[in-house]
mmCIF file of C-alpha atoms and ligand atoms in Angstrom:
data_model
loop_
_atom_site.group_PDB
_atom_site.id
_atom_site.type_symbol
_atom_site.label_atom_id
_atom_site.label_comp_id
_atom_site.label_asym_id
_atom_site.label_seq_id
_atom_site.Cartn_x
_atom_site.Cartn_y
_atom_site.Cartn_z
ATOM 1 C CA MET A 29 0.000 0.000 0.000
ATOM 2 C CA ASN A 30 1.113 3.533 -0.718
ATOM 3 C CA GLU A 31 1.292 6.305 1.806
ATOM 4 C CA ILE A 32 -1.257 8.884 0.745
ATOM 5 C CA ILE A 33 -0.879 11.354 3.638
ATOM 6 C CA GLY A 34 2.354 12.171 5.458
ATOM 7 C CA LEU A 35 1.724 15.010 7.856
ATOM 8 C CA ASP A 36 4.080 16.425 10.490
ATOM 9 C CA ILE A 37 2.679 19.492 12.195
ATOM 10 C CA GLU A 38 4.837 21.434 14.636
ATOM 11 C CA ARG A 39 1.958 23.692 15.618
ATOM 12 C CA LYS A 40 -1.055 25.537 14.344
ATOM 13 C CA ILE A 41 -1.682 28.959 15.834
ATOM 14 C CA TYR A 42 -4.890 30.990 15.689
ATOM 15 C CA LYS A 43 -4.451 34.618 16.703
ATOM 16 C CA LYS A 44 -7.568 36.488 17.680
ATOM 17 C CA ARG A 45 -7.104 40.032 19.019
ATOM 18 C CA ALA A 46 -5.212 39.570 22.320
ATOM 19 C CA SER A 47 -5.637 35.795 22.579
ATOM 20 C CA THR A 48 -3.691 33.020 20.907
ATOM 21 C CA VAL A 49 -4.765 29.396 20.499
ATOM 22 C CA THR A 50 -2.058 26.801 19.832
ATOM 23 C CA LEU A 51 -3.207 23.447 18.485
ATOM 24 C CA LEU A 52 -1.841 20.183 17.070
ATOM 25 C CA GLN A 53 1.593 20.548 18.664
ATOM 26 C CA ASN A 54 4.071 17.976 17.342
ATOM 27 C CA PHE A 55 1.267 16.039 15.747
ATOM 28 C CA SER A 56 2.061 13.471 13.049
ATOM 29 C CA LEU A 57 -0.280 11.417 10.934
ATOM 30 C CA ASN A 58 0.612 8.884 8.269
ATOM 31 C CA VAL A 59 -2.197 7.335 6.271
ATOM 32 C CA GLN A 60 -1.991 4.495 3.765
ATOM 33 C CA GLU A 61 -4.109 4.450 0.643
ATOM 34 C CA GLY A 62 -7.500 2.888 1.358
ATOM 35 C CA GLU A 63 -7.351 3.249 5.149
ATOM 36 C CA LYS A 64 -10.434 4.254 7.123
ATOM 37 C CA ILE A 65 -9.516 6.523 10.026
ATOM 38 C CA ALA A 66 -11.731 8.037 12.694
ATOM 39 C CA ILE A 67 -10.504 11.220 14.389
ATOM 40 C CA VAL A 68 -11.805 11.762 17.893
ATOM 41 C CA GLY A 69 -10.998 14.063 20.822
ATOM 42 C CA GLU A 70 -12.633 16.571 23.107
ATOM 43 C CA SER A 71 -14.379 19.621 21.741
ATOM 44 C CA GLY A 72 -11.976 22.390 20.696
ATOM 45 C CA VAL A 73 -8.899 20.131 20.503
ATOM 46 C CA GLY A 74 -8.454 20.824 16.783
ATOM 47 C CA LYS A 75 -10.224 18.050 14.866
ATOM 48 C CA SER A 76 -11.862 20.340 12.292
ATOM 49 C CA THR A 77 -8.640 22.317 12.019
ATOM 50 C CA LEU A 78 -6.770 19.097 11.230
ATOM 51 C CA LEU A 79 -9.302 18.171 8.560
ATOM 52 C CA ASN A 80 -8.977 21.643 7.000
ATOM 53 C CA ILE A 81 -5.206 21.207 6.840
ATOM 54 C CA ILE A 82 -5.487 17.744 5.291
ATOM 55 C CA GLY A 83 -8.077 19.075 2.821
ATOM 56 C CA LEU A 84 -5.748 21.913 1.712
ATOM 57 C CA ILE A 85 -8.170 24.559 2.952
ATOM 58 C CA ASP A 86 -5.824 25.754 5.711
ATOM 59 C CA ARG A 87 -2.156 26.143 4.744
ATOM 60 C CA ASP A 88 -1.154 28.468 7.564
ATOM 61 C CA TYR A 89 0.693 26.199 9.999
ATOM 62 C CA ALA A 90 4.240 25.210 10.941
ATOM 63 C CA GLY A 91 5.160 21.776 9.636
ATOM 64 C CA THR A 92 5.364 19.642 6.511
ATOM 65 C CA TYR A 93 2.672 17.869 4.550
ATOM 66 C CA HIS A 94 3.067 15.327 1.770
ATOM 67 C CA LEU A 95 -0.103 14.425 -0.099
ATOM 68 C CA PHE A 96 -0.011 11.744 -2.837
ATOM 69 C CA GLY A 97 3.765 11.855 -2.408
ATOM 70 C CA GLN A 98 3.968 15.567 -3.246
ATOM 71 C CA ASP A 99 5.163 18.286 -0.902
ATOM 72 C CA VAL A 100 2.108 20.520 -0.567
ATOM 73 C CA ALA A 101 4.299 23.595 0.014
ATOM 74 C CA GLU A 102 5.642 23.221 -3.519
ATOM 75 C CA LEU A 103 2.284 23.020 -5.300
ATOM 76 C CA SER A 104 0.890 25.936 -7.304
ATOM 77 C CA ASP A 105 -2.555 27.399 -6.579
ATOM 78 C CA ARG A 106 -3.803 25.679 -9.714
ATOM 79 C CA GLU A 107 -2.480 22.296 -8.597
ATOM 80 C CA LEU A 108 -3.974 22.781 -5.135
ATOM 81 C CA ALA A 109 -7.370 23.704 -6.617
ATOM 82 C CA TYR A 110 -7.274 20.608 -8.825
ATOM 83 C CA LEU A 111 -6.565 18.336 -5.845
ATOM 84 C CA ARG A 112 -9.301 19.986 -3.764
ATOM 85 C CA ASN A 113 -11.902 19.750 -6.511
ATOM 86 C CA GLN A 114 -11.183 16.371 -8.035
ATOM 87 C CA LYS A 115 -9.333 14.239 -5.506
ATOM 88 C CA ILE A 116 -10.771 15.290 -2.164
ATOM 89 C CA GLY A 117 -14.397 15.032 -1.090
ATOM 90 C CA PHE A 118 -15.087 17.323 1.833
ATOM 91 C CA VAL A 119 -18.139 16.748 4.009
ATOM 92 C CA LEU A 120 -18.122 19.760 6.337
ATOM 93 C CA GLN A 121 -20.390 20.459 9.291
ATOM 94 C CA GLU A 122 -21.653 23.597 7.617
ATOM 95 C CA SER A 123 -20.850 23.159 3.954
ATOM 96 C CA ALA A 124 -22.576 25.980 2.184
ATOM 97 C CA LEU A 125 -25.127 24.945 -0.367
ATOM 98 C CA ILE A 126 -25.917 27.696 -2.853
ATOM 99 C CA ASN A 127 -29.407 28.878 -2.001
ATOM 100 C CA SER A 128 -30.323 29.997 -5.518
ATOM 101 C CA LEU A 129 -29.626 26.525 -6.952
ATOM 102 C CA SER A 130 -31.717 23.364 -6.602
ATOM 103 C CA LEU A 131 -30.225 20.474 -4.635
ATOM 104 C CA ALA A 132 -29.578 18.694 -7.960
ATOM 105 C CA ASP A 133 -27.562 21.622 -9.313
ATOM 106 C CA ASN A 134 -25.692 21.957 -6.030
ATOM 107 C CA ILE A 135 -24.734 18.289 -6.166
ATOM 108 C CA LYS A 136 -23.555 18.705 -9.769
ATOM 109 C CA LEU A 137 -21.265 21.665 -8.985
ATOM 110 C CA PRO A 138 -18.045 19.571 -9.009
ATOM 111 C CA PHE A 139 -18.873 18.564 -12.604
ATOM 112 C CA LEU A 140 -17.975 22.099 -13.686
ATOM 113 C CA TYR A 141 -14.303 21.302 -13.099
ATOM 114 C CA SER A 142 -14.376 17.775 -14.467
ATOM 115 C CA LYS A 143 -13.148 16.503 -17.821
ATOM 116 C CA ASP A 144 -14.901 13.142 -17.398
ATOM 117 C CA PRO A 145 -17.432 12.170 -20.108
ATOM 118 C CA LYS A 146 -20.930 13.558 -19.439
ATOM 119 C CA ARG A 147 -22.452 10.078 -19.520
ATOM 120 C CA HIS A 148 -20.100 8.910 -16.792
ATOM 121 C CA LEU A 149 -20.961 11.929 -14.628
ATOM 122 C CA ALA A 150 -24.693 11.339 -15.142
ATOM 123 C CA GLU A 151 -24.284 7.722 -14.014
ATOM 124 C CA ARG A 152 -22.419 8.799 -10.889
ATOM 125 C CA PHE A 153 -25.100 11.361 -10.114
ATOM 126 C CA ASP A 154 -27.884 8.771 -10.487
ATOM 127 C CA GLU A 155 -26.082 6.250 -8.328
ATOM 128 C CA VAL A 156 -25.424 8.689 -5.508
ATOM 129 C CA VAL A 157 -28.931 10.179 -5.383
ATOM 130 C CA THR A 158 -30.545 6.733 -5.624
ATOM 131 C CA THR A 159 -28.468 5.298 -2.804
ATOM 132 C CA LEU A 160 -29.216 8.299 -0.621
ATOM 133 C CA GLY A 161 -32.896 8.197 -1.605
ATOM 134 C CA ILE A 162 -32.983 11.896 -2.413
ATOM 135 C CA GLU A 163 -34.575 11.804 -5.897
ATOM 136 C CA PRO A 164 -37.873 13.233 -4.577
ATOM 137 C CA ILE A 165 -36.209 16.359 -3.170
ATOM 138 C CA LEU A 166 -33.746 17.138 -5.974
ATOM 139 C CA SER A 167 -35.726 20.104 -7.303
ATOM 140 C CA LYS A 168 -35.978 21.746 -3.865
ATOM 141 C CA LYS A 169 -33.890 24.783 -2.985
ATOM 142 C CA PRO A 170 -31.775 24.611 0.211
ATOM 143 C CA LEU A 171 -33.941 27.148 2.076
ATOM 144 C CA ASP A 172 -36.946 24.828 1.653
ATOM 145 C CA CYS A 173 -35.077 21.807 3.072
ATOM 146 C CA SER A 174 -34.735 20.320 6.540
ATOM 147 C CA GLY A 175 -31.304 20.016 8.179
ATOM 148 C CA GLY A 176 -31.188 16.296 7.379
ATOM 149 C CA GLU A 177 -32.087 16.891 3.723
ATOM 150 C CA LYS A 178 -29.347 19.501 3.400
ATOM 151 C CA ALA A 179 -26.857 17.178 5.109
ATOM 152 C CA ARG A 180 -27.603 14.470 2.552
ATOM 153 C CA ALA A 181 -27.207 16.903 -0.361
ATOM 154 C CA VAL A 182 -23.889 18.169 1.055
ATOM 155 C CA PHE A 183 -22.771 14.594 1.367
ATOM 156 C CA ALA A 184 -23.870 13.709 -2.176
ATOM 157 C CA ARG A 185 -21.938 16.688 -3.567
ATOM 158 C CA ALA A 186 -18.814 15.670 -1.648
ATOM 159 C CA ILE A 187 -18.710 12.147 -3.034
ATOM 160 C CA VAL A 188 -20.200 12.539 -6.499
ATOM 161 C CA MET A 189 -16.717 12.624 -8.078
ATOM 162 C CA SER A 190 -15.702 9.366 -6.313
ATOM 163 C CA PRO A 191 -12.872 11.217 -4.563
ATOM 164 C CA GLU A 192 -9.672 9.429 -3.619
ATOM 165 C CA ILE A 193 -9.873 10.950 -0.152
ATOM 166 C CA VAL A 194 -13.109 11.515 1.756
ATOM 167 C CA LEU A 195 -12.826 13.995 4.633
ATOM 168 C CA ALA A 196 -15.967 13.950 6.731
ATOM 169 C CA ASP A 197 -16.535 16.295 9.682
ATOM 170 C CA GLU A 198 -19.323 14.854 11.828
ATOM 171 C CA PRO A 199 -21.139 13.589 8.711
ATOM 172 C CA THR A 200 -23.894 11.893 10.674
ATOM 173 C CA ALA A 201 -24.417 14.442 13.457
ATOM 174 C CA SER A 202 -27.737 15.860 12.278
ATOM 175 C CA LEU A 203 -29.172 12.589 10.972
ATOM 176 C CA ASP A 204 -31.555 9.965 12.312
ATOM 177 C CA ILE A 205 -30.349 6.360 12.562
ATOM 178 C CA ASP A 206 -31.700 5.404 9.155
ATOM 179 C CA ASN A 207 -29.901 8.234 7.357
ATOM 180 C CA ARG A 208 -26.788 7.730 9.450
ATOM 181 C CA GLU A 209 -26.608 4.164 8.114
ATOM 182 C CA LYS A 210 -27.138 5.328 4.525
ATOM 183 C CA ILE A 211 -24.294 7.829 4.780
ATOM 184 C CA LEU A 212 -21.924 5.363 6.469
ATOM 185 C CA ASP A 213 -22.790 2.681 3.899
ATOM 186 C CA LEU A 214 -21.967 5.077 1.069
ATOM 187 C CA ILE A 215 -18.663 6.139 2.627
ATOM 188 C CA PHE A 216 -17.611 2.545 3.148
ATOM 189 C CA LYS A 217 -18.852 1.494 -0.297
ATOM 190 C CA LEU A 218 -16.594 4.168 -1.805
ATOM 191 C CA ASN A 219 -13.785 2.764 0.300
ATOM 192 C CA GLU A 220 -14.399 -0.829 -0.803
ATOM 193 C CA GLU A 221 -15.185 -0.300 -4.466
ATOM 194 C CA ASN A 222 -13.088 2.743 -5.262
ATOM 195 C CA GLY A 223 -10.302 2.282 -2.716
ATOM 196 C CA SER A 224 -11.013 5.757 -1.336
ATOM 197 C CA THR A 225 -9.195 6.718 1.839
ATOM 198 C CA VAL A 226 -11.580 7.889 4.545
ATOM 199 C CA LEU A 227 -10.964 10.256 7.468
ATOM 200 C CA THR A 228 -13.992 10.916 9.648
ATOM 201 C CA VAL A 229 -14.191 13.321 12.588
ATOM 202 C CA THR A 230 -16.806 12.020 14.987
ATOM 203 C CA HIS A 231 -18.039 12.122 18.563
ATOM 204 C CA ASP A 232 -20.063 8.975 17.942
ATOM 205 C CA LEU A 233 -18.329 5.879 19.310
ATOM 206 C CA TYR A 234 -20.380 3.605 17.069
ATOM 207 C CA VAL A 235 -19.244 5.527 13.979
ATOM 208 C CA ALA A 236 -15.598 5.583 15.174
ATOM 209 C CA GLN A 237 -15.563 1.818 15.724
ATOM 210 C CA ARG A 238 -16.519 1.140 12.127
ATOM 211 C CA HIS A 239 -13.154 2.522 10.954
ATOM 212 C CA ASP A 240 -9.826 0.646 10.747
ATOM 213 C CA ARG A 241 -8.044 2.981 13.149
ATOM 214 C CA VAL A 242 -9.044 5.602 15.699
ATOM 215 C CA VAL A 243 -6.743 8.621 16.133
ATOM 216 C CA THR A 244 -7.333 10.534 19.361
ATOM 217 C CA LEU A 245 -6.269 14.183 19.469
ATOM 218 C CA GLN A 246 -5.078 15.353 22.847
ATOM 219 C CA ARG A 247 -4.478 18.780 24.240
ATOM 220 C CA LYS A 248 -0.811 19.405 25.095
ATOM 221 C CA GLU A 249 0.388 21.789 27.760
ATOM 222 C CA ILE A 250 2.204 24.742 26.245
HETATM 223 N N1 ATP B 30 -10.732 30.702 12.406
HETATM 224 C C1 ATP B 30 -10.436 30.633 13.710
HETATM 225 N N2 ATP B 30 -9.965 31.715 14.380
HETATM 226 C C2 ATP B 30 -9.654 31.650 15.677
HETATM 227 N N3 ATP B 30 -9.790 30.527 16.435
HETATM 228 C C3 ATP B 30 -10.275 29.424 15.827
HETATM 229 C C4 ATP B 30 -10.616 29.426 14.434
HETATM 230 N N4 ATP B 30 -11.049 28.172 14.105
HETATM 231 C C5 ATP B 30 -10.979 27.449 15.235
HETATM 232 N N5 ATP B 30 -10.516 28.187 16.266
HETATM 233 C C6 ATP B 30 -10.284 27.721 17.630
HETATM 234 O O1 ATP B 30 -9.432 26.585 17.596
HETATM 235 C C7 ATP B 30 -9.858 25.601 18.517
HETATM 236 C C8 ATP B 30 -10.070 24.289 17.807
HETATM 237 O O2 ATP B 30 -11.161 24.389 16.909
HETATM 238 P P1 ATP B 30 -11.654 23.137 16.058
HETATM 239 O O3 ATP B 30 -12.937 23.525 15.415
HETATM 240 O O4 ATP B 30 -10.554 22.664 15.181
HETATM 241 O O5 ATP B 30 -11.913 22.047 17.211
HETATM 242 P P2 ATP B 30 -12.739 20.680 17.182
HETATM 243 O O6 ATP B 30 -11.903 19.678 17.908
HETATM 244 O O7 ATP B 30 -13.136 20.332 15.786
HETATM 245 O O8 ATP B 30 -14.024 21.073 18.035
HETATM 246 P P3 ATP B 30 -15.536 20.502 18.012
HETATM 247 O O9 ATP B 30 -15.459 19.072 18.417
HETATM 248 O O10 ATP B 30 -16.224 21.355 19.042
HETATM 249 O O11 ATP B 30 -16.078 20.701 16.620
HETATM 250 C C9 ATP B 30 -11.101 26.159 19.202
HETATM 251 O O12 ATP B 30 -10.694 26.721 20.424
HETATM 252 C C10 ATP B 30 -11.569 27.224 18.254
HETATM 253 O O13 ATP B 30 -12.223 28.263 18.958
#
């Protein structure tokens, strides 16, 4: 198996007016292709921050990061955008859906950057919406949807490109048991069939236990 993520963070600092928050001190994470990893730890310890760093959203930290064998610090903005759009599926707690677009058009947004044949994209779209059972709500706009409906659309958009890495931040938090199972099944199906690497931030022990490895973030004294 290949190493897909090689991360060595010395520290991540947030400065806010007079206060400073230091997170992820001397934190290392190495992930092999196809691994399923749950990230747990108390609230505020830096789990979402870690996911943002892995997902190339946050690049303001001290340390080194190799993704797909490439040193992230050496990648151009264009290369970073390509990786974010085509290789990484991000399921964020508050991923913004565009309110003026239907759920269907929101889910199809990643297609704008894709060179894959249209027929292939249409098949992926059908498969994802069928598995999630969201065909009946595809024409709705986000403002007319419940939290659970929006969560499923956000999830569908994140995985519609069959990303090589799925980064999920509390993907099941706002869902009932039935929908939680649907989302977990889809994540793990991507892992099995596509070999996608999965990193899931969760407070849910049941969800964490369904991964290969659980990484616990701990606060370090400064
Ligand atoms: N943009 C920011 N500016 C300043 N401080 C921030 C910012 N983002 C996060 N923080 C702070 O960094 C700390 C870690 O936040 P983070 O969201 O990564 O934690 P978490 O472990 O995911 O928490 P939770 O489990 O509650 O979601 C918190 O104290 C938070 O207030």
